[in-house]
Short mmCIF file of C-alpha atoms in Angstrom, two decimals:
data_model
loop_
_atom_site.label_atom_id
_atom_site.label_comp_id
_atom_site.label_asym_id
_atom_site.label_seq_id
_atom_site.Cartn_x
_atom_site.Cartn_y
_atom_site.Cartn_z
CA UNK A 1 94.89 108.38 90.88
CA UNK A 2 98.21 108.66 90.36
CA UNK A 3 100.84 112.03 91.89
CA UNK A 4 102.31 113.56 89.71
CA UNK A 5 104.09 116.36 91.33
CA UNK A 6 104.24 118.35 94.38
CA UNK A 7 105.69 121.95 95.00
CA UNK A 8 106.21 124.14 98.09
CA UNK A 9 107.22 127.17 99.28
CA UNK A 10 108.37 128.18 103.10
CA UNK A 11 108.96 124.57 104.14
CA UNK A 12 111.27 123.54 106.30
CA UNK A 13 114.73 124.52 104.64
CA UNK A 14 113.53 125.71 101.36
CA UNK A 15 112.25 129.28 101.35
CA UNK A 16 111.53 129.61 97.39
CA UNK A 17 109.15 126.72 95.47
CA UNK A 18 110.47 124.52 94.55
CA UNK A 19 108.74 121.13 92.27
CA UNK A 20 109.26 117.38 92.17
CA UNK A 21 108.46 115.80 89.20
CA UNK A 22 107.81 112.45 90.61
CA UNK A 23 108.91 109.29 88.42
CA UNK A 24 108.98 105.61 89.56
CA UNK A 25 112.24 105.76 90.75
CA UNK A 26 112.56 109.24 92.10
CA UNK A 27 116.14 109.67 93.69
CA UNK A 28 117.11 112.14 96.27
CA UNK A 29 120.90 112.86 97.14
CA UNK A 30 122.89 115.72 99.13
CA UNK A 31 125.08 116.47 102.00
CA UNK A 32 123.87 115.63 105.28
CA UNK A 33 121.53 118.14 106.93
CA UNK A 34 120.82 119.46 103.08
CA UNK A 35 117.16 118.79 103.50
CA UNK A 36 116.43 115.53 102.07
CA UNK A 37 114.84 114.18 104.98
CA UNK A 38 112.22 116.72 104.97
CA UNK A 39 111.19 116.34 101.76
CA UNK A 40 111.02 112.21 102.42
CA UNK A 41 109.06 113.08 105.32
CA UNK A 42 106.61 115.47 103.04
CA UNK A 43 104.77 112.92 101.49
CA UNK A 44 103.58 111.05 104.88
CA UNK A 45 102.28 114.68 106.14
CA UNK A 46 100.52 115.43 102.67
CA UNK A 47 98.84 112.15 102.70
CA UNK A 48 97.12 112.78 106.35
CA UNK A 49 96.14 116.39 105.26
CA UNK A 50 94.21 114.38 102.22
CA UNK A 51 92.43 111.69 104.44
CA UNK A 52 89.52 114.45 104.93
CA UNK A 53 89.11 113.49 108.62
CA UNK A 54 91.62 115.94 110.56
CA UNK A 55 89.88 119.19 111.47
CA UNK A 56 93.59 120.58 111.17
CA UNK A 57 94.65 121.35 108.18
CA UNK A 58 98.17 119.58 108.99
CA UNK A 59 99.31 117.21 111.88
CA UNK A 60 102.74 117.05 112.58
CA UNK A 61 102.34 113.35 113.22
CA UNK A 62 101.38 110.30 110.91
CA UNK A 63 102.12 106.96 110.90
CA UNK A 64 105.33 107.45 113.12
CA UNK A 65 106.70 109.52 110.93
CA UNK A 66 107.01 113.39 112.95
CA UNK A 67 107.59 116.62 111.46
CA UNK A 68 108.63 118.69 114.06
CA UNK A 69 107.95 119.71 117.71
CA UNK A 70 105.47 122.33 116.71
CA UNK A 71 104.23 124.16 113.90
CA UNK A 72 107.01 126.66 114.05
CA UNK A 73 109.54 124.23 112.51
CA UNK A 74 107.27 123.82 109.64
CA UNK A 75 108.49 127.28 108.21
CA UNK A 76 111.64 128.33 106.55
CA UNK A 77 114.04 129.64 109.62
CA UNK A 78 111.25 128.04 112.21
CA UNK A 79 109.39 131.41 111.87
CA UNK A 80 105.75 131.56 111.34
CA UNK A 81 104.23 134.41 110.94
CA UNK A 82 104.44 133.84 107.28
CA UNK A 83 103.15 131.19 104.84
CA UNK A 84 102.80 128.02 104.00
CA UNK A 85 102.44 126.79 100.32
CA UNK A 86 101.68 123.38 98.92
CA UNK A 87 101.02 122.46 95.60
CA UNK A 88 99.63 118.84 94.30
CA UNK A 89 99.32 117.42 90.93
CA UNK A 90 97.80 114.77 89.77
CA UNK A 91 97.40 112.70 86.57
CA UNK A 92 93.85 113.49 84.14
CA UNK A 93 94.79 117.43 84.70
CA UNK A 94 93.92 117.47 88.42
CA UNK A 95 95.74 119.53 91.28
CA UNK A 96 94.72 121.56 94.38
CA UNK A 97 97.25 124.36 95.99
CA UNK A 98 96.50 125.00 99.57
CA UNK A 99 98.31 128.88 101.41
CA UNK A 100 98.53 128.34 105.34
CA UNK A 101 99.05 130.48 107.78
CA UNK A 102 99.21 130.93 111.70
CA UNK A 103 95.13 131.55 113.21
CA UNK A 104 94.89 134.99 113.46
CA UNK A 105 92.14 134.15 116.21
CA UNK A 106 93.12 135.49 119.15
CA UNK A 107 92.19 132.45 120.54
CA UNK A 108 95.07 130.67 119.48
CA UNK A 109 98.74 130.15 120.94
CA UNK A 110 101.71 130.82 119.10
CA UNK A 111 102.75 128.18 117.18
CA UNK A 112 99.81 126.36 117.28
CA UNK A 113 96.57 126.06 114.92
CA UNK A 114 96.81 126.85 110.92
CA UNK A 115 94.29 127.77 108.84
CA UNK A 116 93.64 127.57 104.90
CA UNK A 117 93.75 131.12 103.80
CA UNK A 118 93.79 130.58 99.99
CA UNK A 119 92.80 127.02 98.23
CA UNK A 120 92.41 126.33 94.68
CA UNK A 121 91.46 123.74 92.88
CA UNK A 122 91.84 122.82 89.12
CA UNK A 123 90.79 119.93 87.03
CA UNK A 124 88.75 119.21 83.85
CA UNK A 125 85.53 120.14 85.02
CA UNK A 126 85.55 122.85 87.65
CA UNK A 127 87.99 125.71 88.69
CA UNK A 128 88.31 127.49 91.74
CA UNK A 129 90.06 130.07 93.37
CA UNK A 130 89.34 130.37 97.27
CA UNK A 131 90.88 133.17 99.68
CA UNK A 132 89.65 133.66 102.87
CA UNK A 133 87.94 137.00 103.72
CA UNK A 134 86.76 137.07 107.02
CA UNK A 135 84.14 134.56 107.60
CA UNK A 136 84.42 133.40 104.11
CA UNK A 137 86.28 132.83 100.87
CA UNK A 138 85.73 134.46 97.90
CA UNK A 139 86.43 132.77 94.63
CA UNK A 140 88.17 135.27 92.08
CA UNK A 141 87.09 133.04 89.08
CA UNK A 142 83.09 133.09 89.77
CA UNK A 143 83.61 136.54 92.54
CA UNK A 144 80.95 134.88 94.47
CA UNK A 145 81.12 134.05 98.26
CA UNK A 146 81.14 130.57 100.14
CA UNK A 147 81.34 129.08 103.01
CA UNK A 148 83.70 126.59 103.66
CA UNK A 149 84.45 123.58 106.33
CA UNK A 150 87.67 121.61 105.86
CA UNK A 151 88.71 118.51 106.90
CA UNK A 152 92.58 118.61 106.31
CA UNK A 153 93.39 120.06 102.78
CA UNK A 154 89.69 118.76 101.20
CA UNK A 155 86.43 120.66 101.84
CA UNK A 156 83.49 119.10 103.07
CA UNK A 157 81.18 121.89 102.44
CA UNK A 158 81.44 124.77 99.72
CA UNK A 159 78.57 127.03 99.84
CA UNK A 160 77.32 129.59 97.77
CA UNK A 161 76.10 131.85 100.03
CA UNK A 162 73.46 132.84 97.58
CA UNK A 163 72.03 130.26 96.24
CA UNK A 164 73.18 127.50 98.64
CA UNK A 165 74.59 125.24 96.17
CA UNK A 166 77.08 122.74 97.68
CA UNK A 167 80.20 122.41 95.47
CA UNK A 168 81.48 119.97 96.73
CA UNK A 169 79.61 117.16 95.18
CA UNK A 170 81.71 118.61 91.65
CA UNK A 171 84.91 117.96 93.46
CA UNK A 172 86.12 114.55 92.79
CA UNK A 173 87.23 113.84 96.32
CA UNK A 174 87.57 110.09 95.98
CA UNK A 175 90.77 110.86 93.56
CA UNK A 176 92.57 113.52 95.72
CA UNK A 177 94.29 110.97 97.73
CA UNK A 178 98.14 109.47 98.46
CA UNK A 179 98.99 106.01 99.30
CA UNK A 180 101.81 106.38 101.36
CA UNK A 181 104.67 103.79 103.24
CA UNK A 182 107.31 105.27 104.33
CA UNK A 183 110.30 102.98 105.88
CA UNK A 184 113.22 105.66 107.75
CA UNK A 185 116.99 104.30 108.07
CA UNK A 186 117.00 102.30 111.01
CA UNK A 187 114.88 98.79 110.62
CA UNK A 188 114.19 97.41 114.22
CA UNK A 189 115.94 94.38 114.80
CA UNK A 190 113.45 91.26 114.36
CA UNK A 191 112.69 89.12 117.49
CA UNK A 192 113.74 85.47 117.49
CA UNK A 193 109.41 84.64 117.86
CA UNK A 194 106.86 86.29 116.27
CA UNK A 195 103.09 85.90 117.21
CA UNK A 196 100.73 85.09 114.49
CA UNK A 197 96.88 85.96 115.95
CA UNK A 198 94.92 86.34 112.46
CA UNK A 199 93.19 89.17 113.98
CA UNK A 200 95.72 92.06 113.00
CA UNK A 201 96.23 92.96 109.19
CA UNK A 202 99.28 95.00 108.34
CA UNK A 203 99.05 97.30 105.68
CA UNK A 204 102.24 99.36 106.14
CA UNK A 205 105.25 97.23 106.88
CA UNK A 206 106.05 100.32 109.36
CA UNK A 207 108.31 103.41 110.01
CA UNK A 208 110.93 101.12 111.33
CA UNK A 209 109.89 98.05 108.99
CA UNK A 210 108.41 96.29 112.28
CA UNK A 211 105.36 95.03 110.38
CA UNK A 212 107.28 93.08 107.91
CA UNK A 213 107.95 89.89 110.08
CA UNK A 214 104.00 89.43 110.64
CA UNK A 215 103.45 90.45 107.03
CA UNK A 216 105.51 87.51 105.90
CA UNK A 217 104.01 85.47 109.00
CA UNK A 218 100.47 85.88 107.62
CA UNK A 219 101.41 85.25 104.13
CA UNK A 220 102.77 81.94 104.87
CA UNK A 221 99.03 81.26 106.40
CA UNK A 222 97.48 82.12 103.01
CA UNK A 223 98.58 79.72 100.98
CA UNK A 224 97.37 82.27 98.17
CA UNK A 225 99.27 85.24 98.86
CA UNK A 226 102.94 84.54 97.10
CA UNK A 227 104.59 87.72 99.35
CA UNK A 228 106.64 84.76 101.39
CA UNK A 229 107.81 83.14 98.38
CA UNK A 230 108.82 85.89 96.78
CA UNK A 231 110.69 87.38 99.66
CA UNK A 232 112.61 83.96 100.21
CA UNK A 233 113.46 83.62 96.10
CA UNK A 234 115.46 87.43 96.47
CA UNK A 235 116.99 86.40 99.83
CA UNK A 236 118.35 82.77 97.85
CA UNK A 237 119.61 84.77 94.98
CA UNK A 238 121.26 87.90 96.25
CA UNK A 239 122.00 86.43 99.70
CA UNK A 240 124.56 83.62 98.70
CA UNK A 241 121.98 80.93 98.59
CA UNK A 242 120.26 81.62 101.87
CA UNK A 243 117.28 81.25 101.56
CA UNK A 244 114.25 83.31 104.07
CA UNK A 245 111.49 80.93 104.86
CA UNK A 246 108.94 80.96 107.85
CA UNK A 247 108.92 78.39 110.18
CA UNK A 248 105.55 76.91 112.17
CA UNK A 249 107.06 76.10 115.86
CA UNK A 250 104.93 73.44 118.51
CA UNK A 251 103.65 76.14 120.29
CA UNK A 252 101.57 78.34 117.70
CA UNK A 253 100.81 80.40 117.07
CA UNK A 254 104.37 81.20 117.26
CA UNK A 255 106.14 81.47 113.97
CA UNK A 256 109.93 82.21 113.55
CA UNK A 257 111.86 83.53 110.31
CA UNK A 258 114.66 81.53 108.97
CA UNK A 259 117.59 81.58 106.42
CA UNK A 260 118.16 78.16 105.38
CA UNK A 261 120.99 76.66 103.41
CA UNK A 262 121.96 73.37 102.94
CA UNK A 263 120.15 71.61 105.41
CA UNK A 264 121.43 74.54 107.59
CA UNK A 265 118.67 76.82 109.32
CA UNK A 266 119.37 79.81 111.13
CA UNK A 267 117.10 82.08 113.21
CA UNK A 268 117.27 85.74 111.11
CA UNK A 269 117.78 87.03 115.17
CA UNK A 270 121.51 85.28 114.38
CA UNK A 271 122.89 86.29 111.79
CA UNK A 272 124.31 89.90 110.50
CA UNK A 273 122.30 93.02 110.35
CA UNK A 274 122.68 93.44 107.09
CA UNK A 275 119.84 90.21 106.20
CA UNK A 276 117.33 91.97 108.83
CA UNK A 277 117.75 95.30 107.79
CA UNK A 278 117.00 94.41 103.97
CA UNK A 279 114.06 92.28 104.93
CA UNK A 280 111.59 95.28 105.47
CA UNK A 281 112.37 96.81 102.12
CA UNK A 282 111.91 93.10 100.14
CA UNK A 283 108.91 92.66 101.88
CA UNK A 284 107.57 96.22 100.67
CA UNK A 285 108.94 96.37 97.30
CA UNK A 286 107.26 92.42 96.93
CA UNK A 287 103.87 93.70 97.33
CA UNK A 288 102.02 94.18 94.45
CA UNK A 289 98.10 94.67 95.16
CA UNK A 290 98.86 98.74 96.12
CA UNK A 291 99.00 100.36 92.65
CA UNK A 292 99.82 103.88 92.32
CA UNK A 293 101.20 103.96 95.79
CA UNK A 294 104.26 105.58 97.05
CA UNK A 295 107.20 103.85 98.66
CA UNK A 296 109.45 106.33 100.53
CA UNK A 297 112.93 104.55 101.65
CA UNK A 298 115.48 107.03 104.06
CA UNK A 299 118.83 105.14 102.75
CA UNK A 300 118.05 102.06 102.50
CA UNK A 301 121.58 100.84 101.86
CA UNK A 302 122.51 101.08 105.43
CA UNK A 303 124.18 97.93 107.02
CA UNK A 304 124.40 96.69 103.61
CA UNK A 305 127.72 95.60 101.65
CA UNK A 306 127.65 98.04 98.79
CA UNK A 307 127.12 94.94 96.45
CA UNK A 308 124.22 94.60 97.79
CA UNK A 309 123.27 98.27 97.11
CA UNK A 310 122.82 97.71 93.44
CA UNK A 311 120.61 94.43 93.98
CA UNK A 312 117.93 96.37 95.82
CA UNK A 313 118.07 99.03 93.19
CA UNK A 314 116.98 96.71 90.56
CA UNK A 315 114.25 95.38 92.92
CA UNK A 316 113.13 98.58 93.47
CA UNK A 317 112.78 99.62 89.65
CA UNK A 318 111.05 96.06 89.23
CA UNK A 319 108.38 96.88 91.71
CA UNK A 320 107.82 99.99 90.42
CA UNK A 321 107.64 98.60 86.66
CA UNK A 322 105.50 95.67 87.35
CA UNK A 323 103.61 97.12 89.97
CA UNK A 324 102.94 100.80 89.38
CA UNK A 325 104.41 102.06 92.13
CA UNK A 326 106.79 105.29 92.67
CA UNK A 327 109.98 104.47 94.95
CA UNK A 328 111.50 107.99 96.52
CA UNK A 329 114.80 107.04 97.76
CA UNK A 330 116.72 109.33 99.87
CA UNK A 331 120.56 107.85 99.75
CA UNK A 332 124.13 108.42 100.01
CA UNK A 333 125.22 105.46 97.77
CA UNK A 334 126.61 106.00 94.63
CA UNK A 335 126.33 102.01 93.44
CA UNK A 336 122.24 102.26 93.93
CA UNK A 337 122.84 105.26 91.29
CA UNK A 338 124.53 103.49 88.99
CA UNK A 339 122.61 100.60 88.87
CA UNK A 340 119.32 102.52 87.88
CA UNK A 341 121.78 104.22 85.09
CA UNK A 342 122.66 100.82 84.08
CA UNK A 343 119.14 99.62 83.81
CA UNK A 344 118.11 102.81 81.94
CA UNK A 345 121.10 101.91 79.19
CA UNK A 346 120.21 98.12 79.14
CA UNK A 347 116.34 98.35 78.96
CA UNK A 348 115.52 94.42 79.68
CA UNK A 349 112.01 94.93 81.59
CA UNK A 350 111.04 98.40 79.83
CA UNK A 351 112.77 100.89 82.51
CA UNK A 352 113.68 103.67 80.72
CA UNK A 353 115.15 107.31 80.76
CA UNK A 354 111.80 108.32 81.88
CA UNK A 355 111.63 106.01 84.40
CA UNK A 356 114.54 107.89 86.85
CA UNK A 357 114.96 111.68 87.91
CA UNK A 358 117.94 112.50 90.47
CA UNK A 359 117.33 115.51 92.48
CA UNK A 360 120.40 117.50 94.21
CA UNK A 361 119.75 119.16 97.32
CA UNK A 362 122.33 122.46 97.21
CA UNK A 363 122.56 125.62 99.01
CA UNK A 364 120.62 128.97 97.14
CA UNK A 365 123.17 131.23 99.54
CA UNK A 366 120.51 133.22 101.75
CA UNK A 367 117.37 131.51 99.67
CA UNK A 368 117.60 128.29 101.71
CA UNK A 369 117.92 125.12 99.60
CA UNK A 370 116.91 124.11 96.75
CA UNK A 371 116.84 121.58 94.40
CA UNK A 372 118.79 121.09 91.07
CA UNK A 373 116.49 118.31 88.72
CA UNK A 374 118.93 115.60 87.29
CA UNK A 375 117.68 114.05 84.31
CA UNK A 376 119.42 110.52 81.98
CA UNK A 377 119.69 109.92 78.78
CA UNK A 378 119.39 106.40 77.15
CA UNK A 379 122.90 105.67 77.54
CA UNK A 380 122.89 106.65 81.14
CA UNK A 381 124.38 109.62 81.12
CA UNK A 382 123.65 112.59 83.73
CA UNK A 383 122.23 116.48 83.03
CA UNK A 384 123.40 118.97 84.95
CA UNK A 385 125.60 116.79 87.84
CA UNK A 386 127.28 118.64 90.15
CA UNK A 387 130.98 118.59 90.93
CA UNK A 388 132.55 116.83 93.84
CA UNK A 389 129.64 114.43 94.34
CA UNK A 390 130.25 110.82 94.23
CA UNK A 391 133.94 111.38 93.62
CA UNK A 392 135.12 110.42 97.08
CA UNK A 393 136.83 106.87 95.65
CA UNK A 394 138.90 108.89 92.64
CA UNK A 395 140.54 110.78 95.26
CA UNK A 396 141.54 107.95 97.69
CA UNK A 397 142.71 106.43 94.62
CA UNK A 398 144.45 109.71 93.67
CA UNK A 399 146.19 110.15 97.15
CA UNK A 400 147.17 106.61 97.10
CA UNK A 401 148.99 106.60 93.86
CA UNK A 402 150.86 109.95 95.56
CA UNK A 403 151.15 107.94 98.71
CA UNK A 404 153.07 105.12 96.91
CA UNK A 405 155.35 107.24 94.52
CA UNK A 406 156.19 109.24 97.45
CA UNK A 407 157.33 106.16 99.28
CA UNK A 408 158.73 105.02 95.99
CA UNK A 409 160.82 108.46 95.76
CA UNK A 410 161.52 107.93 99.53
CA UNK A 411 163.66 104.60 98.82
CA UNK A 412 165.52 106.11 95.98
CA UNK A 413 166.81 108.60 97.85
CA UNK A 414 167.86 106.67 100.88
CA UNK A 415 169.55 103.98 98.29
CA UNK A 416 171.44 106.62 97.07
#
């Protein structure tokens, strides 16, 4: 099932709630150290607390991807002591919200071990309203008592302790779940051989896009699978007619990646880092058997001439079009922006106004952060943008024009 939204309060730098409306292209921009990382990062720890197979209710670890150095740095200020709140919606009117806190066990060490003190859970079907109260959680809806065992954020028993009846077989668990991939800013630099065993699938292409190479690899050795072809068409026509293709070497199962161009092939190990840092994010947004799935992409533009910044911005709204797939791209480049604006105004492959949400990451003085929704219209305009961002050329070009009639002024009064 597809995410709708997600909301917290406490994390990281944002004391107040604060909501994402997620759309396929869901944009994220601020100053550095605003906070945008951590909400990139959010969606990776959300989807382990939903696997139902963690006896924590968080891990500060998935997939690469790492939150912090304990849980302390989960809460506003890196105080607990407080709360944790977390809020997930869904499509067909389904959403769980999930209050942590630090174990007030004396058993456990500061900063270590959470526990679920309040969980509630809405859909069509079946309301709840948990809070912990000593050994077990009364539900203010029904006022009658459970017991409770959860793995992560989802229960695996809900008890009435009076009649025994297990609730959790009205929960439907097999839709509370995110399909995450998350790809950060710096792309490991590909090797000049790759090994091709068979025996290891990648699902992810990786935190650092290192399973993209044997992704490509593999789809070259099923014939089937189009993810090679696909990957070397882009490269041809946004690359100046270089075109990716993998390449069978006498000692297999060795396989290397090239960029060929008139009769020319070059190992991808040789030329600039803009080709290999691009290839991971191709390779993702070319994969089209993970519906509903979430593509997180830390500025993907680095390394990249900015031309280039608007041709993966228009890849990315493809994918997400044709494949049903939300991209949340944290960046810094204005050109990716105006591209999707562009797109919204032109309309050629159905990506519309409702397509694309901007979200501004600004200062609430002694609130934290918080985040300022940025909406389009169908001829690209902005709601609601906020001044001095993105207008970094008009003053070089301001100071420049100064620069010269100074100079100009300069002459004239030596000639005279």
């Amino acid at each position: 099932m597809k995410l709708k939204s997600i909301s917290f309060e406490n994390y990281k730098a944002f004391y107040e709630r604060q909501t994402i409306q997620l759309k396929p292209i869901t944009v994220l921009i601020g100053k550095n150290s605003s906070g945008k990382s951590s909400i990139a990062k959010l969606f990776t720890l959300l989807e382990n607390s939903l696997m139902t197979n963690n006896d924590e209710p968080l891990l500060l670890k998935n997939n690469g991807v790492e939150l912090g150095e304990d849980f302390e740095n989960l809460f506003f200020g890196n105080k607990s002591g407080g709360y944790l709140n977390f809020k997930i919606s869904f499509e067909n009117n389904l959403e769980i919200e999930i209050g942590l806190r630090e174990k007030s066990t004396k058993f456990s060490k500061r900063g270590y071990g959470l526990e679920i003190y309040e969980w509630k859970y809405k859909s069509d079907s079946l309301n709840l309203e948990l809070e912990l109260n000593n050994d077990d959680y009364f539900d203010a809806i029904s006022e009658n008592h459970y017991e409770v065992n959860f793995k992560g954020f989802i229960p695996n028993q809900i008890i009435n302790k009076v009649t025994n009846e297990d609730l959790v077989e009205k929960i439907n668990l097999e839709n509370i779940i995110i399909d995450v991939d998350y790809i950060g800013p710096f792309r490991i630099l590909p090797d000049r051989y790759f090994y091709l065993t068979g025996q290891t699938q990648f699902r992810d292409t990786g935190i650092k896009g290192e399973n993209a190479y044997a992704m490509l690899g593999m789809s070259q050795v099923k014939e089937e699978n189009k993810l090679c072809q696909d990957v070397g068409e882009w490269y041809q026509k946004y690359f100046d007619g270089w075109e990716l293709k993998v390449n069978n070497t006498d000692k297999k199962p060795l396989v290397q990646i090239l960029l060929s161009k008139e009769d020319m092939d070059i190992n991808i190990v040789d030329v600039g880092q803009g080709m290999n840092q691009a290839l991971p994010l191709v390779v993702r947004a070319n994969i089209k058997d993970r519906p509903n799935s979430i593509i997180v992409l830390e500025q993907p533009e680095l390394h990249l001439h900015p031309a280039a910044h608007s041709d993966l911005a228009e890849l990315f709204a493809r994918s997400a079009k044709d494949n049903n797939q939300t991209f949340i791209i944290e960046t810094h480049s204005e050109n990716m922006l105006l591209r999707f604006r562009k797109l919204v105004v032109e309309n050629d492959f159905g990506f519309t106004q409702d397509d694309l949400v901007v979200y501004w990451i600004e200062d609430a003085e002694l609130k934290g952060k918080e985040l300022r929704e940025i909406t389009v219209d169908e001829e690209g305009v902005l709601s609601d943008w906020p001044d001095g961002i993105f207008n970094e050329s008009m003053k070089e070009i301001l100071e420049i024009q100064k620069a010269v009639k100074k100079k100009v002024r300069n002459k004239h009064d030596n000639f005279i």
